[in-house]
C-alpha cells in the first residue's frame, strides 16, 4: 500500500495593525493548523504577497498606509494574485462598508464586534 501524500499545510497572510487583534487572530489560525505570517498594514501585506504564495489573506480594513479595501482591490487587479481568497475582518459593520468590501472583491466579511473564532475558521475552511 502506498502512503497517502501528506496534505500541505495551508498558508495564511494576516494583515492587521492592532497588535492585540493580530496576536488573537494569529493564535486562532495557528491553533487550527495553518501556517500564519503577519503583516502590520496593507503595504507590508502587498510586499509579502509579492515574495511568497499564500492560500488566503485575512485583513483588517482600517490600517495605516493602505487599508484593507485598497489592498483587496490591488490583489484583484493583479493577475497572479487575483484568485486569492480575501477575508475582511473589521469593526466596520455598516451595510455600506459590507457593500464596499463586496465591490472590491472580498471573499468574506466578518465584523469584529460579533467576532466568533468558529465563524472565522468556517469561512477559512470554506475558502481553502
Short mmCIF file of C-alpha atoms in Angstrom, two decimals:
data_model
loop_
_atom_site.label_atom_id
_atom_site.label_comp_id
_atom_site.label_asym_id
_atom_site.label_seq_id
_atom_site.Cartn_x
_atom_site.Cartn_y
_atom_site.Cartn_z
CA UNK A 1 0.00 0.00 0.00
CA UNK A 2 1.20 3.44 -0.87
CA UNK A 3 1.20 6.08 1.85
CA UNK A 4 -1.09 8.99 1.17
CA UNK A 5 0.91 12.14 0.45
CA UNK A 6 0.72 14.45 3.43
CA UNK A 7 -1.52 17.40 2.81
CA UNK A 8 0.47 20.58 2.50
CA UNK A 9 -0.05 22.99 5.37
CA UNK A 10 -2.16 25.90 4.13
CA UNK A 11 -0.55 29.32 4.48
CA UNK A 12 -2.41 32.43 5.55
CA UNK A 13 -1.22 36.01 5.45
CA UNK A 14 -2.73 38.14 8.21
CA UNK A 15 -2.72 41.93 7.77
CA UNK A 16 -3.69 43.73 10.98
CA UNK A 17 -2.21 46.88 12.52
CA UNK A 18 -3.51 46.25 16.06
CA UNK A 19 -1.02 44.10 17.98
CA UNK A 20 -3.80 42.64 20.16
CA UNK A 21 -6.02 41.67 17.23
CA UNK A 22 -3.04 40.39 15.27
CA UNK A 23 -1.97 38.10 18.12
CA UNK A 24 -5.54 36.86 18.70
CA UNK A 25 -6.18 36.07 15.04
CA UNK A 26 -2.75 34.54 14.56
CA UNK A 27 -3.26 32.27 17.59
CA UNK A 28 -6.73 31.17 16.42
CA UNK A 29 -5.48 30.36 12.91
CA UNK A 30 -2.24 28.72 14.07
CA UNK A 31 -4.11 26.56 16.59
CA UNK A 32 -6.31 25.36 13.71
CA UNK A 33 -3.19 24.11 11.93
CA UNK A 34 -2.48 26.90 9.48
CA UNK A 35 0.92 28.47 8.87
CA UNK A 36 0.41 32.18 9.52
CA UNK A 37 2.58 35.14 8.55
CA UNK A 38 1.66 38.58 9.84
CA UNK A 39 1.84 41.98 8.18
CA UNK A 40 1.29 45.27 10.00
CA UNK A 41 -0.60 47.04 7.19
CA UNK A 42 -1.63 46.80 3.55
CA UNK A 43 1.72 47.93 2.15
CA UNK A 44 3.52 45.32 4.24
CA UNK A 45 0.97 42.68 3.15
CA UNK A 46 1.37 43.50 -0.55
CA UNK A 47 5.14 43.15 -0.20
CA UNK A 48 4.72 39.74 1.49
CA UNK A 49 2.33 38.61 -1.27
CA UNK A 50 4.93 39.52 -3.89
CA UNK A 51 7.55 37.43 -2.11
CA UNK A 52 5.55 34.32 -1.29
CA UNK A 53 2.45 32.41 -2.33
CA UNK A 54 -0.38 32.24 0.21
CA UNK A 55 -3.61 30.26 0.22
CA UNK A 56 -5.62 33.04 1.87
CA UNK A 57 -5.41 36.61 3.16
CA UNK A 58 -7.16 37.74 6.34
CA UNK A 59 -7.05 41.53 6.57
CA UNK A 60 -8.32 44.34 8.72
CA UNK A 61 -9.88 47.26 6.86
CA UNK A 62 -8.73 50.24 8.91
CA UNK A 63 -4.92 50.28 8.70
CA UNK A 64 -2.30 52.97 8.08
CA UNK A 65 -0.59 53.39 4.67
CA UNK A 66 -3.04 51.11 2.80
CA UNK A 67 -6.42 49.97 4.10
CA UNK A 68 -7.99 46.56 3.56
CA UNK A 69 -10.35 47.77 0.82
CA UNK A 70 -7.46 49.19 -1.22
CA UNK A 71 -5.36 46.10 -0.54
CA UNK A 72 -8.16 43.83 -1.77
CA UNK A 73 -8.67 45.95 -4.89
CA UNK A 74 -4.91 45.79 -5.63
CA UNK A 75 -4.96 41.99 -5.23
CA UNK A 76 -7.95 41.61 -7.55
CA UNK A 77 -6.21 43.79 -10.16
CA UNK A 78 -3.03 41.67 -10.04
CA UNK A 79 -3.11 38.76 -12.47
CA UNK A 80 -1.00 36.50 -10.25
CA UNK A 81 -2.98 37.26 -7.07
CA UNK A 82 -6.48 37.78 -8.42
CA UNK A 83 -7.72 34.34 -7.33
CA UNK A 84 -6.50 34.70 -3.73
CA UNK A 85 -9.38 34.41 -1.23
CA UNK A 86 -9.56 37.56 0.92
CA UNK A 87 -11.38 37.70 4.26
CA UNK A 88 -12.01 41.17 5.67
CA UNK A 89 -12.19 41.21 9.48
CA UNK A 90 -13.19 44.68 10.62
CA UNK A 91 -15.04 46.80 13.13
CA UNK A 92 -16.91 48.46 10.23
CA UNK A 93 -20.29 46.80 10.29
CA UNK A 94 -22.50 49.08 8.20
CA UNK A 95 -24.14 47.78 5.05
CA UNK A 96 -22.25 50.45 3.05
CA UNK A 97 -18.96 49.06 4.34
CA UNK A 98 -20.04 45.49 3.58
CA UNK A 99 -21.04 46.61 0.11
CA UNK A 100 -17.67 48.26 -0.41
CA UNK A 101 -15.97 45.04 0.69
CA UNK A 102 -18.03 43.17 -1.86
CA UNK A 103 -17.31 45.79 -4.54
CA UNK A 104 -13.53 45.45 -4.14
CA UNK A 105 -13.82 41.68 -4.34
CA UNK A 106 -13.58 40.39 -0.76
CA UNK A 107 -14.44 36.70 -0.45
CA UNK A 108 -15.92 37.14 3.03
CA UNK A 109 -16.64 39.96 5.50
CA UNK A 110 -16.53 39.39 9.27
CA UNK A 111 -17.38 42.12 11.77
CA UNK A 112 -15.16 42.17 14.86
CA UNK A 113 -17.95 43.12 17.28
CA UNK A 114 -19.61 39.80 16.58
CA UNK A 115 -16.29 38.01 16.31
CA UNK A 116 -16.57 34.29 16.74
CA UNK A 117 -13.45 32.27 16.08
CA UNK A 118 -15.51 29.31 14.85
CA UNK A 119 -17.16 31.52 12.27
CA UNK A 120 -13.75 32.71 11.09
CA UNK A 121 -12.44 29.14 10.88
CA UNK A 122 -15.57 28.00 9.00
CA UNK A 123 -15.07 30.78 6.46
CA UNK A 124 -11.37 29.96 6.10
CA UNK A 125 -12.09 26.24 5.62
CA UNK A 126 -14.73 27.02 3.03
CA UNK A 127 -12.34 29.21 1.04
CA UNK A 128 -9.28 26.97 1.13
#
